[in-house]
PDB file of C-alpha atoms and ligand atoms in Angstrom:
ATOM      1  CA  MET A   2      70.636 148.138 201.127  1.00  0.00           C
ATOM      2  CA  TYR A   3      68.622 150.613 203.123  1.00  0.00           C
ATOM      3  CA  SER A   4      64.921 150.994 203.094  1.00  0.00           C
ATOM      4  CA  TYR A   5      64.505 154.652 203.820  1.00  0.00           C
ATOM      5  CA  SER A   6      60.933 154.586 202.613  1.00  0.00           C
ATOM      6  CA  ALA A   7      60.138 152.023 205.311  1.00  0.00           C
ATOM      7  CA  HIS A   8      60.328 154.986 207.686  1.00  0.00           C
ATOM      8  CA  SER A   9      57.533 156.790 205.933  1.00  0.00           C
ATOM      9  CA  GLY A  10      56.492 158.679 209.047  1.00  0.00           C
ATOM     10  CA  TYR A  11      59.479 160.976 208.588  1.00  0.00           C
ATOM     11  CA  THR A  12      59.292 164.648 207.709  1.00  0.00           C
ATOM     12  CA  ARG A  13      58.794 165.900 204.185  1.00  0.00           C
ATOM     13  CA  TYR A  14      60.806 169.025 203.357  1.00  0.00           C
ATOM     14  CA  PRO A  15      59.179 170.978 200.510  1.00  0.00           C
ATOM     15  CA  SER A  16      62.339 173.099 200.114  1.00  0.00           C
ATOM     16  CA  LEU A  17      64.294 169.985 199.047  1.00  0.00           C
ATOM     17  CA  GLN A  18      62.018 169.310 196.071  1.00  0.00           C
ATOM     18  CA  ASP A  19      64.118 169.604 192.870  1.00  0.00           C
ATOM     19  CA  ARG A  20      67.156 170.787 194.848  1.00  0.00           C
ATOM     20  CA  SER A  21      70.433 169.797 193.203  1.00  0.00           C
ATOM     21  CA  VAL A  22      72.400 167.641 195.651  1.00  0.00           C
ATOM     22  CA  PHE A  23      75.917 166.210 195.255  1.00  0.00           C
ATOM     23  CA  ILE A  24      77.040 163.366 197.539  1.00  0.00           C
ATOM     24  CA  THR A  25      80.470 161.733 197.658  1.00  0.00           C
ATOM     25  CA  GLY A  26      80.718 158.033 198.484  1.00  0.00           C
ATOM     26  CA  GLY A  27      77.007 157.502 197.842  1.00  0.00           C
ATOM     27  CA  ALA A  28      77.049 153.893 196.660  1.00  0.00           C
ATOM     28  CA  THR A  29      76.902 152.077 199.977  1.00  0.00           C
ATOM     29  CA  GLY A  30      76.576 152.548 203.720  1.00  0.00           C
ATOM     30  CA  ILE A  31      75.571 155.962 205.051  1.00  0.00           C
ATOM     31  CA  GLY A  32      76.096 157.450 201.582  1.00  0.00           C
ATOM     32  CA  ALA A  33      73.453 155.154 200.085  1.00  0.00           C
ATOM     33  CA  ALA A  34      71.027 156.172 202.831  1.00  0.00           C
ATOM     34  CA  LEU A  35      71.771 159.826 202.006  1.00  0.00           C
ATOM     35  CA  VAL A  36      71.145 159.227 198.304  1.00  0.00           C
ATOM     36  CA  GLU A  37      67.866 157.486 199.049  1.00  0.00           C
ATOM     37  CA  ALA A  38      66.736 160.016 201.637  1.00  0.00           C
ATOM     38  CA  PHE A  39      67.247 162.949 199.246  1.00  0.00           C
ATOM     39  CA  ALA A  40      65.693 161.049 196.333  1.00  0.00           C
ATOM     40  CA  ALA A  41      62.653 160.371 198.534  1.00  0.00           C
ATOM     41  CA  GLN A  42      62.369 164.135 199.101  1.00  0.00           C
ATOM     42  CA  GLY A  43      62.195 164.758 195.355  1.00  0.00           C
ATOM     43  CA  ALA A  44      65.693 166.252 195.190  1.00  0.00           C
ATOM     44  CA  LYS A  45      67.883 165.859 192.105  1.00  0.00           C
ATOM     45  CA  VAL A  46      70.632 163.631 193.446  1.00  0.00           C
ATOM     46  CA  ALA A  47      74.111 163.216 191.970  1.00  0.00           C
ATOM     47  CA  PHE A  48      76.729 161.007 193.582  1.00  0.00           C
ATOM     48  CA  VAL A  49      80.221 159.721 192.968  1.00  0.00           C
ATOM     49  CA  ASP A  50      81.901 156.586 194.250  1.00  0.00           C
ATOM     50  CA  ILE A  51      84.606 154.068 193.340  1.00  0.00           C
ATOM     51  CA  ASP A  52      82.155 151.181 193.811  1.00  0.00           C
ATOM     52  CA  GLU A  53      80.409 151.000 190.436  1.00  0.00           C
ATOM     53  CA  PRO A  54      78.454 147.736 191.038  1.00  0.00           C
ATOM     54  CA  GLY A  55      77.249 149.082 194.385  1.00  0.00           C
ATOM     55  CA  ALA A  56      76.204 152.356 192.755  1.00  0.00           C
ATOM     56  CA  GLN A  57      74.348 150.660 189.892  1.00  0.00           C
ATOM     57  CA  ALA A  58      72.539 148.333 192.326  1.00  0.00           C
ATOM     58  CA  LEU A  59      71.463 151.347 194.383  1.00  0.00           C
ATOM     59  CA  CYS A  60      70.209 153.196 191.280  1.00  0.00           C
ATOM     60  CA  GLU A  61      68.197 150.147 190.201  1.00  0.00           C
ATOM     61  CA  GLU A  62      66.743 149.764 193.682  1.00  0.00           C
ATOM     62  CA  LEU A  63      65.698 153.415 193.820  1.00  0.00           C
ATOM     63  CA  MET A  64      64.090 153.246 190.388  1.00  0.00           C
ATOM     64  CA  ALA A  65      62.176 150.121 191.454  1.00  0.00           C
ATOM     65  CA  LYS A  66      60.841 152.221 194.338  1.00  0.00           C
ATOM     66  CA  GLY A  67      59.620 154.823 191.881  1.00  0.00           C
ATOM     67  CA  TYR A  68      62.307 157.459 192.388  1.00  0.00           C
ATOM     68  CA  VAL A  69      64.083 159.297 189.598  1.00  0.00           C
ATOM     69  CA  ARG A  70      67.395 157.576 188.791  1.00  0.00           C
ATOM     70  CA  PRO A  71      70.222 159.503 190.493  1.00  0.00           C
ATOM     71  CA  TRP A  72      73.092 160.851 188.409  1.00  0.00           C
ATOM     72  CA  PHE A  73      76.197 158.726 189.094  1.00  0.00           C
ATOM     73  CA  LYS A  74      79.810 158.781 188.031  1.00  0.00           C
ATOM     74  CA  VAL A  75      82.755 156.599 189.017  1.00  0.00           C
ATOM     75  CA  CYS A  76      85.223 158.942 190.702  1.00  0.00           C
ATOM     76  CA  ASP A  77      87.997 158.449 193.220  1.00  0.00           C
ATOM     77  CA  VAL A  78      87.661 161.554 195.387  1.00  0.00           C
ATOM     78  CA  SER A  79      91.389 161.561 196.107  1.00  0.00           C
ATOM     79  CA  ASP A  80      91.870 162.525 192.454  1.00  0.00           C
ATOM     80  CA  ILE A  81      90.982 166.178 192.988  1.00  0.00           C
ATOM     81  CA  SER A  82      90.800 167.160 189.330  1.00  0.00           C
ATOM     82  CA  ALA A  83      88.492 164.167 188.625  1.00  0.00           C
ATOM     83  CA  LEU A  84      86.324 165.241 191.557  1.00  0.00           C
ATOM     84  CA  GLN A  85      86.190 168.819 190.266  1.00  0.00           C
ATOM     85  CA  ARG A  86      85.251 167.543 186.798  1.00  0.00           C
ATOM     86  CA  SER A  87      82.502 165.343 188.252  1.00  0.00           C
ATOM     87  CA  ILE A  88      81.041 168.316 190.100  1.00  0.00           C
ATOM     88  CA  VAL A  89      80.926 170.348 186.879  1.00  0.00           C
ATOM     89  CA  GLU A  90      79.361 167.419 184.980  1.00  0.00           C
ATOM     90  CA  ALA A  91      76.742 166.984 187.698  1.00  0.00           C
ATOM     91  CA  GLN A  92      76.011 170.722 187.469  1.00  0.00           C
ATOM     92  CA  GLN A  93      75.572 170.440 183.696  1.00  0.00           C
ATOM     93  CA  ALA A  94      73.224 167.469 184.136  1.00  0.00           C
ATOM     94  CA  GLN A  95      71.183 168.646 187.141  1.00  0.00           C
ATOM     95  CA  GLY A  96      71.754 172.379 187.575  1.00  0.00           C
ATOM     96  CA  ASP A  97      73.841 174.389 190.045  1.00  0.00           C
ATOM     97  CA  ILE A  98      74.599 172.317 193.105  1.00  0.00           C
ATOM     98  CA  GLN A  99      72.766 173.649 196.157  1.00  0.00           C
ATOM     99  CA  VAL A 100      73.645 170.911 198.655  1.00  0.00           C
ATOM    100  CA  LEU A 101      77.022 169.198 198.964  1.00  0.00           C
ATOM    101  CA  ILE A 102      77.579 166.249 201.281  1.00  0.00           C
ATOM    102  CA  ASN A 103      81.184 165.221 201.764  1.00  0.00           C
ATOM    103  CA  ASN A 104      80.672 161.638 202.907  1.00  0.00           C
ATOM    104  CA  ALA A 105      83.256 159.406 201.163  1.00  0.00           C
ATOM    105  CA  ALA A 106      85.874 157.954 203.477  1.00  0.00           C
ATOM    106  CA  ASN A 107      88.072 154.971 204.107  1.00  0.00           C
ATOM    107  CA  ASP A 108      88.429 153.908 207.744  1.00  0.00           C
ATOM    108  CA  GLN A 109      91.271 151.497 207.107  1.00  0.00           C
ATOM    109  CA  ARG A 110      93.057 150.566 210.321  1.00  0.00           C
ATOM    110  CA  PHE A 111      96.841 150.541 210.625  1.00  0.00           C
ATOM    111  CA  ASP A 112      99.296 149.520 213.280  1.00  0.00           C
ATOM    112  CA  THR A 113     100.385 153.046 214.217  1.00  0.00           C
ATOM    113  CA  GLN A 114     104.094 152.237 214.356  1.00  0.00           C
ATOM    114  CA  SER A 115     104.126 150.787 210.867  1.00  0.00           C
ATOM    115  CA  VAL A 116     102.323 153.696 209.152  1.00  0.00           C
ATOM    116  CA  THR A 117     104.532 154.892 206.297  1.00  0.00           C
ATOM    117  CA  GLU A 118     104.638 158.395 204.920  1.00  0.00           C
ATOM    118  CA  ALA A 119     102.733 157.111 201.871  1.00  0.00           C
ATOM    119  CA  ASP A 120     100.010 155.530 204.083  1.00  0.00           C
ATOM    120  CA  TRP A 121      99.641 158.798 205.971  1.00  0.00           C
ATOM    121  CA  HIS A 122      99.304 160.919 202.837  1.00  0.00           C
ATOM    122  CA  ARG A 123      96.944 158.411 201.224  1.00  0.00           C
ATOM    123  CA  GLY A 124      94.669 158.548 204.281  1.00  0.00           C
ATOM    124  CA  LEU A 125      94.434 162.340 204.169  1.00  0.00           C
ATOM    125  CA  ALA A 126      94.106 162.321 200.373  1.00  0.00           C
ATOM    126  CA  VAL A 127      90.901 160.259 200.641  1.00  0.00           C
ATOM    127  CA  ASN A 128      89.468 161.445 203.951  1.00  0.00           C
ATOM    128  CA  LEU A 129      90.397 165.120 204.199  1.00  0.00           C
ATOM    129  CA  HIS A 130      91.565 166.927 201.058  1.00  0.00           C
ATOM    130  CA  PRO A 131      88.465 166.250 198.893  1.00  0.00           C
ATOM    131  CA  VAL A 132      86.264 167.875 201.542  1.00  0.00           C
ATOM    132  CA  PHE A 133      87.956 171.221 200.967  1.00  0.00           C
ATOM    133  CA  PHE A 134      88.211 171.008 197.176  1.00  0.00           C
ATOM    134  CA  ALA A 135      84.620 169.835 196.671  1.00  0.00           C
ATOM    135  CA  ALA A 136      83.423 172.771 198.775  1.00  0.00           C
ATOM    136  CA  GLN A 137      85.645 175.149 196.808  1.00  0.00           C
ATOM    137  CA  ALA A 138      84.182 173.796 193.545  1.00  0.00           C
ATOM    138  CA  VAL A 139      80.523 174.254 194.545  1.00  0.00           C
ATOM    139  CA  GLN A 140      80.971 177.678 196.169  1.00  0.00           C
ATOM    140  CA  PRO A 141      80.445 179.743 192.967  1.00  0.00           C
ATOM    141  CA  MET A 142      77.330 177.716 192.056  1.00  0.00           C
ATOM    142  CA  MET A 143      75.841 178.166 195.518  1.00  0.00           C
ATOM    143  CA  ALA A 144      76.724 181.867 195.595  1.00  0.00           C
ATOM    144  CA  ALA A 145      75.032 182.323 192.202  1.00  0.00           C
ATOM    145  CA  GLN A 146      71.883 180.619 193.575  1.00  0.00           C
ATOM    146  CA  GLY A 147      71.766 182.892 196.634  1.00  0.00           C
ATOM    147  CA  GLY A 148      73.035 180.241 199.027  1.00  0.00           C
ATOM    148  CA  GLY A 149      73.543 176.573 199.748  1.00  0.00           C
ATOM    149  CA  SER A 150      74.314 173.978 202.378  1.00  0.00           C
ATOM    150  CA  ILE A 151      77.542 172.021 202.757  1.00  0.00           C
ATOM    151  CA  ILE A 152      77.442 169.065 205.128  1.00  0.00           C
ATOM    152  CA  ASN A 153      80.700 167.392 206.066  1.00  0.00           C
ATOM    153  CA  ILE A 154      80.669 163.949 207.647  1.00  0.00           C
ATOM    154  CA  SER A 155      83.187 163.742 210.462  1.00  0.00           C
ATOM    155  CA  SER A 156      83.088 161.094 213.202  1.00  0.00           C
ATOM    156  CA  ILE A 157      82.509 160.759 216.942  1.00  0.00           C
ATOM    157  CA  ASN A 158      85.905 159.043 216.915  1.00  0.00           C
ATOM    158  CA  VAL A 159      87.552 162.486 217.055  1.00  0.00           C
ATOM    159  CA  GLN A 160      86.358 162.692 220.665  1.00  0.00           C
ATOM    160  CA  PHE A 161      87.510 159.238 221.759  1.00  0.00           C
ATOM    161  CA  GLY A 162      90.508 158.326 219.639  1.00  0.00           C
ATOM    162  CA  PRO A 163      90.001 154.588 219.222  1.00  0.00           C
ATOM    163  CA  PRO A 164      93.100 152.523 218.386  1.00  0.00           C
ATOM    164  CA  ARG A 165      94.800 152.069 214.985  1.00  0.00           C
ATOM    165  CA  LEU A 166      92.961 154.942 213.316  1.00  0.00           C
ATOM    166  CA  ALA A 167      95.435 157.831 213.667  1.00  0.00           C
ATOM    167  CA  SER A 168      95.302 159.031 210.065  1.00  0.00           C
ATOM    168  CA  TYR A 169      91.504 158.630 209.822  1.00  0.00           C
ATOM    169  CA  ILE A 170      90.910 160.456 213.114  1.00  0.00           C
ATOM    170  CA  THR A 171      93.288 163.234 212.085  1.00  0.00           C
ATOM    171  CA  ALA A 172      91.337 163.694 208.853  1.00  0.00           C
ATOM    172  CA  LYS A 173      87.991 163.641 210.662  1.00  0.00           C
ATOM    173  CA  ALA A 174      89.253 166.283 213.120  1.00  0.00           C
ATOM    174  CA  GLY A 175      90.543 168.321 210.172  1.00  0.00           C
ATOM    175  CA  ILE A 176      87.049 168.230 208.663  1.00  0.00           C
ATOM    176  CA  LEU A 177      85.756 170.092 211.716  1.00  0.00           C
ATOM    177  CA  GLY A 178      88.383 172.773 211.061  1.00  0.00           C
ATOM    178  CA  ILE A 179      87.513 173.028 207.374  1.00  0.00           C
ATOM    179  CA  SER A 180      83.826 173.354 208.262  1.00  0.00           C
ATOM    180  CA  LYS A 181      84.481 176.203 210.711  1.00  0.00           C
ATOM    181  CA  ALA A 182      86.772 178.048 208.304  1.00  0.00           C
ATOM    182  CA  LEU A 183      84.451 177.744 205.309  1.00  0.00           C
ATOM    183  CA  ALA A 184      81.361 178.666 207.343  1.00  0.00           C
ATOM    184  CA  THR A 185      83.105 181.994 207.988  1.00  0.00           C
ATOM    185  CA  ASP A 186      84.398 182.531 204.450  1.00  0.00           C
ATOM    186  CA  TYR A 187      81.209 181.440 202.667  1.00  0.00           C
ATOM    187  CA  GLY A 188      78.714 182.957 205.146  1.00  0.00           C
ATOM    188  CA  PRO A 189      78.429 186.269 203.249  1.00  0.00           C
ATOM    189  CA  ASP A 190      77.134 184.269 200.267  1.00  0.00           C
ATOM    190  CA  ASN A 191      74.498 182.588 202.476  1.00  0.00           C
ATOM    191  CA  ILE A 192      76.324 179.259 202.217  1.00  0.00           C
ATOM    192  CA  ARG A 193      76.008 177.237 205.407  1.00  0.00           C
ATOM    193  CA  VAL A 194      78.635 174.706 206.442  1.00  0.00           C
ATOM    194  CA  ASN A 195      78.007 172.166 209.189  1.00  0.00           C
ATOM    195  CA  SER A 196      79.549 168.899 210.358  1.00  0.00           C
ATOM    196  CA  ILE A 197      77.850 165.680 211.402  1.00  0.00           C
ATOM    197  CA  LEU A 198      79.664 163.352 213.800  1.00  0.00           C
ATOM    198  CA  PRO A 199      78.016 159.926 213.656  1.00  0.00           C
ATOM    199  CA  GLY A 200      78.526 157.329 216.349  1.00  0.00           C
ATOM    200  CA  TRP A 201      79.008 153.706 215.399  1.00  0.00           C
ATOM    201  CA  VAL A 202      76.503 153.128 212.576  1.00  0.00           C
ATOM    202  CA  ALA A 203      75.530 149.518 211.905  1.00  0.00           C
ATOM    203  CA  THR A 204      76.158 149.550 208.141  1.00  0.00           C
ATOM    204  CA  PRO A 205      76.605 146.180 206.405  1.00  0.00           C
ATOM    205  CA  LYS A 206      80.369 146.839 206.170  1.00  0.00           C
ATOM    206  CA  GLN A 207      80.720 147.705 209.859  1.00  0.00           C
ATOM    207  CA  LEU A 208      78.675 144.627 210.820  1.00  0.00           C
ATOM    208  CA  GLU A 209      80.813 142.437 208.600  1.00  0.00           C
ATOM    209  CA  LYS A 210      84.218 143.833 209.551  1.00  0.00           C
ATOM    210  CA  TRP A 211      84.163 145.398 213.005  1.00  0.00           C
ATOM    211  CA  LEU A 212      80.842 145.532 214.840  1.00  0.00           C
ATOM    212  CA  SER A 213      80.726 141.990 216.235  1.00  0.00           C
ATOM    213  CA  GLU A 214      78.062 140.789 218.661  1.00  0.00           C
ATOM    214  CA  ASP A 215      80.477 141.290 221.573  1.00  0.00           C
ATOM    215  CA  GLU A 216      81.452 144.773 220.394  1.00  0.00           C
ATOM    216  CA  GLU A 217      77.792 145.693 220.110  1.00  0.00           C
ATOM    217  CA  LYS A 218      77.079 144.472 223.652  1.00  0.00           C
ATOM    218  CA  GLU A 219      79.925 146.677 224.908  1.00  0.00           C
ATOM    219  CA  LEU A 220      78.679 149.601 222.805  1.00  0.00           C
ATOM    220  CA  MET A 221      75.187 149.328 224.318  1.00  0.00           C
ATOM    221  CA  LYS A 222      76.688 149.830 227.783  1.00  0.00           C
ATOM    222  CA  ARG A 223      78.205 153.126 226.612  1.00  0.00           C
ATOM    223  CA  VAL A 224      75.126 154.718 225.007  1.00  0.00           C
ATOM    224  CA  CYS A 225      71.919 156.149 226.495  1.00  0.00           C
ATOM    225  CA  LEU A 226      69.646 154.726 223.801  1.00  0.00           C
ATOM    226  CA  LYS A 227      70.049 150.950 223.712  1.00  0.00           C
ATOM    227  CA  LYS A 228      69.318 150.605 220.005  1.00  0.00           C
ATOM    228  CA  ARG A 229      71.336 150.233 216.839  1.00  0.00           C
ATOM    229  CA  LEU A 230      72.229 153.505 215.147  1.00  0.00           C
ATOM    230  CA  GLY A 231      71.140 153.315 211.516  1.00  0.00           C
ATOM    231  CA  ALA A 232      72.388 155.098 208.423  1.00  0.00           C
ATOM    232  CA  HIS A 233      68.925 156.669 208.119  1.00  0.00           C
ATOM    233  CA  ASP A 234      69.463 158.387 211.496  1.00  0.00           C
ATOM    234  CA  VAL A 235      72.399 160.249 209.950  1.00  0.00           C
ATOM    235  CA  ALA A 236      70.476 160.907 206.727  1.00  0.00           C
ATOM    236  CA  ASN A 237      67.554 162.419 208.650  1.00  0.00           C
ATOM    237  CA  LEU A 238      69.846 165.030 210.206  1.00  0.00           C
ATOM    238  CA  ALA A 239      71.439 165.764 206.829  1.00  0.00           C
ATOM    239  CA  LEU A 240      67.965 166.395 205.357  1.00  0.00           C
ATOM    240  CA  PHE A 241      67.260 168.972 208.049  1.00  0.00           C
ATOM    241  CA  LEU A 242      70.646 170.669 207.557  1.00  0.00           C
ATOM    242  CA  ALA A 243      70.076 170.803 203.797  1.00  0.00           C
ATOM    243  CA  ALA A 244      66.520 172.142 204.010  1.00  0.00           C
ATOM    244  CA  ASP A 245      65.453 175.751 204.528  1.00  0.00           C
ATOM    245  CA  ASP A 246      64.199 174.717 207.984  1.00  0.00           C
ATOM    246  CA  SER A 247      67.804 175.102 209.195  1.00  0.00           C
ATOM    247  CA  ALA A 248      68.336 178.439 207.385  1.00  0.00           C
ATOM    248  CA  MET A 249      70.169 180.117 210.289  1.00  0.00           C
ATOM    249  CA  ILE A 250      72.260 177.117 211.377  1.00  0.00           C
ATOM    250  CA  THR A 251      75.877 177.175 210.287  1.00  0.00           C
ATOM    251  CA  SER A 252      79.376 176.509 211.663  1.00  0.00           C
ATOM    252  CA  GLN A 253      77.987 173.797 213.980  1.00  0.00           C
ATOM    253  CA  GLU A 254      78.885 170.213 214.848  1.00  0.00           C
ATOM    254  CA  PHE A 255      76.073 167.705 215.349  1.00  0.00           C
ATOM    255  CA  ILE A 256      76.529 164.384 217.089  1.00  0.00           C
ATOM    256  CA  VAL A 257      74.182 161.497 216.199  1.00  0.00           C
ATOM    257  CA  ASP A 258      75.230 158.612 218.393  1.00  0.00           C
ATOM    258  CA  GLY A 259      72.378 157.640 220.703  1.00  0.00           C
ATOM    259  CA  GLY A 260      73.989 159.677 223.509  1.00  0.00           C
ATOM    260  CA  ARG A 261      77.356 158.644 224.833  1.00  0.00           C
ATOM    261  CA  ILE A 262      77.464 157.843 228.582  1.00  0.00           C
TER     262      ILE A 262
HETATM  263  N1  NAD B 322      79.773 153.699 209.829  1.00  0.00           N
HETATM  264  C1  NAD B 322      80.136 154.306 210.943  1.00  0.00           C
HETATM  265  O1  NAD B 322      80.048 153.748 212.028  1.00  0.00           O
HETATM  266  C2  NAD B 322      80.657 155.726 210.906  1.00  0.00           C
HETATM  267  C3  NAD B 322      80.911 156.371 212.121  1.00  0.00           C
HETATM  268  C4  NAD B 322      81.375 157.674 212.105  1.00  0.00           C
HETATM  269  C5  NAD B 322      81.576 158.317 210.897  1.00  0.00           C
HETATM  270  N2  NAD B 322      81.335 157.678 209.744  1.00  0.00           N
HETATM  271  C6  NAD B 322      81.560 158.420 208.506  1.00  0.00           C
HETATM  272  O2  NAD B 322      80.401 158.372 207.712  1.00  0.00           O
HETATM  273  C7  NAD B 322      80.752 158.349 206.336  1.00  0.00           C
HETATM  274  C8  NAD B 322      80.184 157.123 205.668  1.00  0.00           C
HETATM  275  O3  NAD B 322      80.595 155.991 206.404  1.00  0.00           O
HETATM  276  P1  NAD B 322      80.220 154.521 205.984  1.00  0.00           P
HETATM  277  O4  NAD B 322      80.346 153.703 207.202  1.00  0.00           O
HETATM  278  O5  NAD B 322      78.963 154.499 205.212  1.00  0.00           O
HETATM  279  O6  NAD B 322      81.470 154.192 205.050  1.00  0.00           O
HETATM  280  P2  NAD B 322      81.640 153.025 203.977  1.00  0.00           P
HETATM  281  O7  NAD B 322      83.051 152.695 203.958  1.00  0.00           O
HETATM  282  O8  NAD B 322      80.669 151.943 204.239  1.00  0.00           O
HETATM  283  O9  NAD B 322      81.187 153.783 202.677  1.00  0.00           O
HETATM  284  C9  NAD B 322      81.914 154.850 202.187  1.00  0.00           C
HETATM  285  C10 NAD B 322      81.592 154.980 200.716  1.00  0.00           C
HETATM  286  O10 NAD B 322      82.631 155.777 200.163  1.00  0.00           O
HETATM  287  C11 NAD B 322      83.158 155.103 199.034  1.00  0.00           C
HETATM  288  N3  NAD B 322      84.563 155.454 198.885  1.00  0.00           N
HETATM  289  C12 NAD B 322      85.617 155.012 199.613  1.00  0.00           C
HETATM  290  N4  NAD B 322      86.753 155.541 199.160  1.00  0.00           N
HETATM  291  C13 NAD B 322      86.406 156.338 198.113  1.00  0.00           C
HETATM  292  C14 NAD B 322      87.138 157.149 197.223  1.00  0.00           C
HETATM  293  N5  NAD B 322      88.468 157.239 197.317  1.00  0.00           N
HETATM  294  N6  NAD B 322      86.481 157.832 196.261  1.00  0.00           N
HETATM  295  C15 NAD B 322      85.132 157.737 196.168  1.00  0.00           C
HETATM  296  N7  NAD B 322      84.385 156.978 196.972  1.00  0.00           N
HETATM  297  C16 NAD B 322      85.011 156.286 197.937  1.00  0.00           C
HETATM  298  C17 NAD B 322      82.968 153.627 199.297  1.00  0.00           C
HETATM  299  O11 NAD B 322      82.990 152.876 198.105  1.00  0.00           O
HETATM  300  C18 NAD B 322      81.623 153.635 199.987  1.00  0.00           C
HETATM  301  O12 NAD B 322      80.551 153.560 199.050  1.00  0.00           O
HETATM  302  C19 NAD B 322      82.270 158.388 206.296  1.00  0.00           C
HETATM  303  O13 NAD B 322      82.693 159.720 206.174  1.00  0.00           O
HETATM  304  C20 NAD B 322      82.665 157.843 207.650  1.00  0.00           C
HETATM  305  O14 NAD B 322      83.930 158.271 208.044  1.00  0.00           O
HETATM  306  C21 NAD B 322      80.880 156.385 209.705  1.00  0.00           C
END
C-alpha cells in the first residue's frame, strides 16, 4: 500500500476538488497511488480492476484515512463493452468524467520466439485497445463539460526495448500514437491528451518479481538521481496534468524516471 498522505508537503490543486476521475487498474501499484492521490485532492474517484480483494483493501485504507470511498467495479479492461458499461455506470454515480487515466496493464514477459498469435492479441487487448475505447467513451462527457484531461500511461521501455517484452512494448509505443491522434481530434473540444512514461517504479509487484537488489544496483548506475522511483512520483505528475494548472499542455510525452544517463 502507498501512503500518499505521508508526502503532505505536496501541492494542493483546487481545480481537482469534486472533479470526476476514472482510473483503470487502480487497485494496486501505480494505479493505487493514483487513486489515493486524487482522493487526497478531494476528487470523486472511480476505478476498475480485476483484483477485487486489492481494490477493497485500498478502499478500506482510504476510508480509514478519512477520504470518501472511491467508486469501484470489477472489470477486465480487455472486455471493451464491459469497460464502456463501467464508464457509463461511473458517470451515473459520480457525474460526467472529466479526467481519464488509462493505467491498467500486464507486463507479462514471453520468450519472443514462442509468442503465439493468441498471446500477441491478448497482450494488445489488455495493454493497448482499452486506451482508445475508454477515451472514445469519455469524449462526449468531457465535451459536454467544456473539456477534460486524458492521461495515458506508457513506459520508458519504449525507448530501450528490454528483452522478452515485445508485445508490451508494442502496446506502450502504440499508446503514444493514440495520445497524439486523440489530442488532435479532441483538441477542439478542449480535451487534452498526454502520455506519461514512467521509469522502473519500485511497486510491491516489481520488487517481488523483477527488481532484485542486483537489478536495483545496476539501475542506480543508469540514472541521475540515485533514489527509488515511487508510484507517488508518477501520481504527482498525473495530478498536474489533470488540473487546470496544465490547461495549455496537450499532445505531450512526459518521462518520470530519475533521469536516464
Ligand atoms: N512499475 C513500473 O516500473 C512501470 C514502468 C513503466 C510503466 N509502467 C506502467 O504503469 C502502469 C501501472 O503499472 P504497475 O507497475 O502499477 O502495474 P501493476 O501490474 O502492478 O498494476 C496494474 C493494475 O492493473 C490491473 N490489471 C491488470 N490487468 C487488468 C485487466 N485486464 N483489467 C483491469 N485491470 C487490470 C492489475 O490488477 C493491477 O491492479 C502500467 O500501465 C504499466 O505499464 C509501470
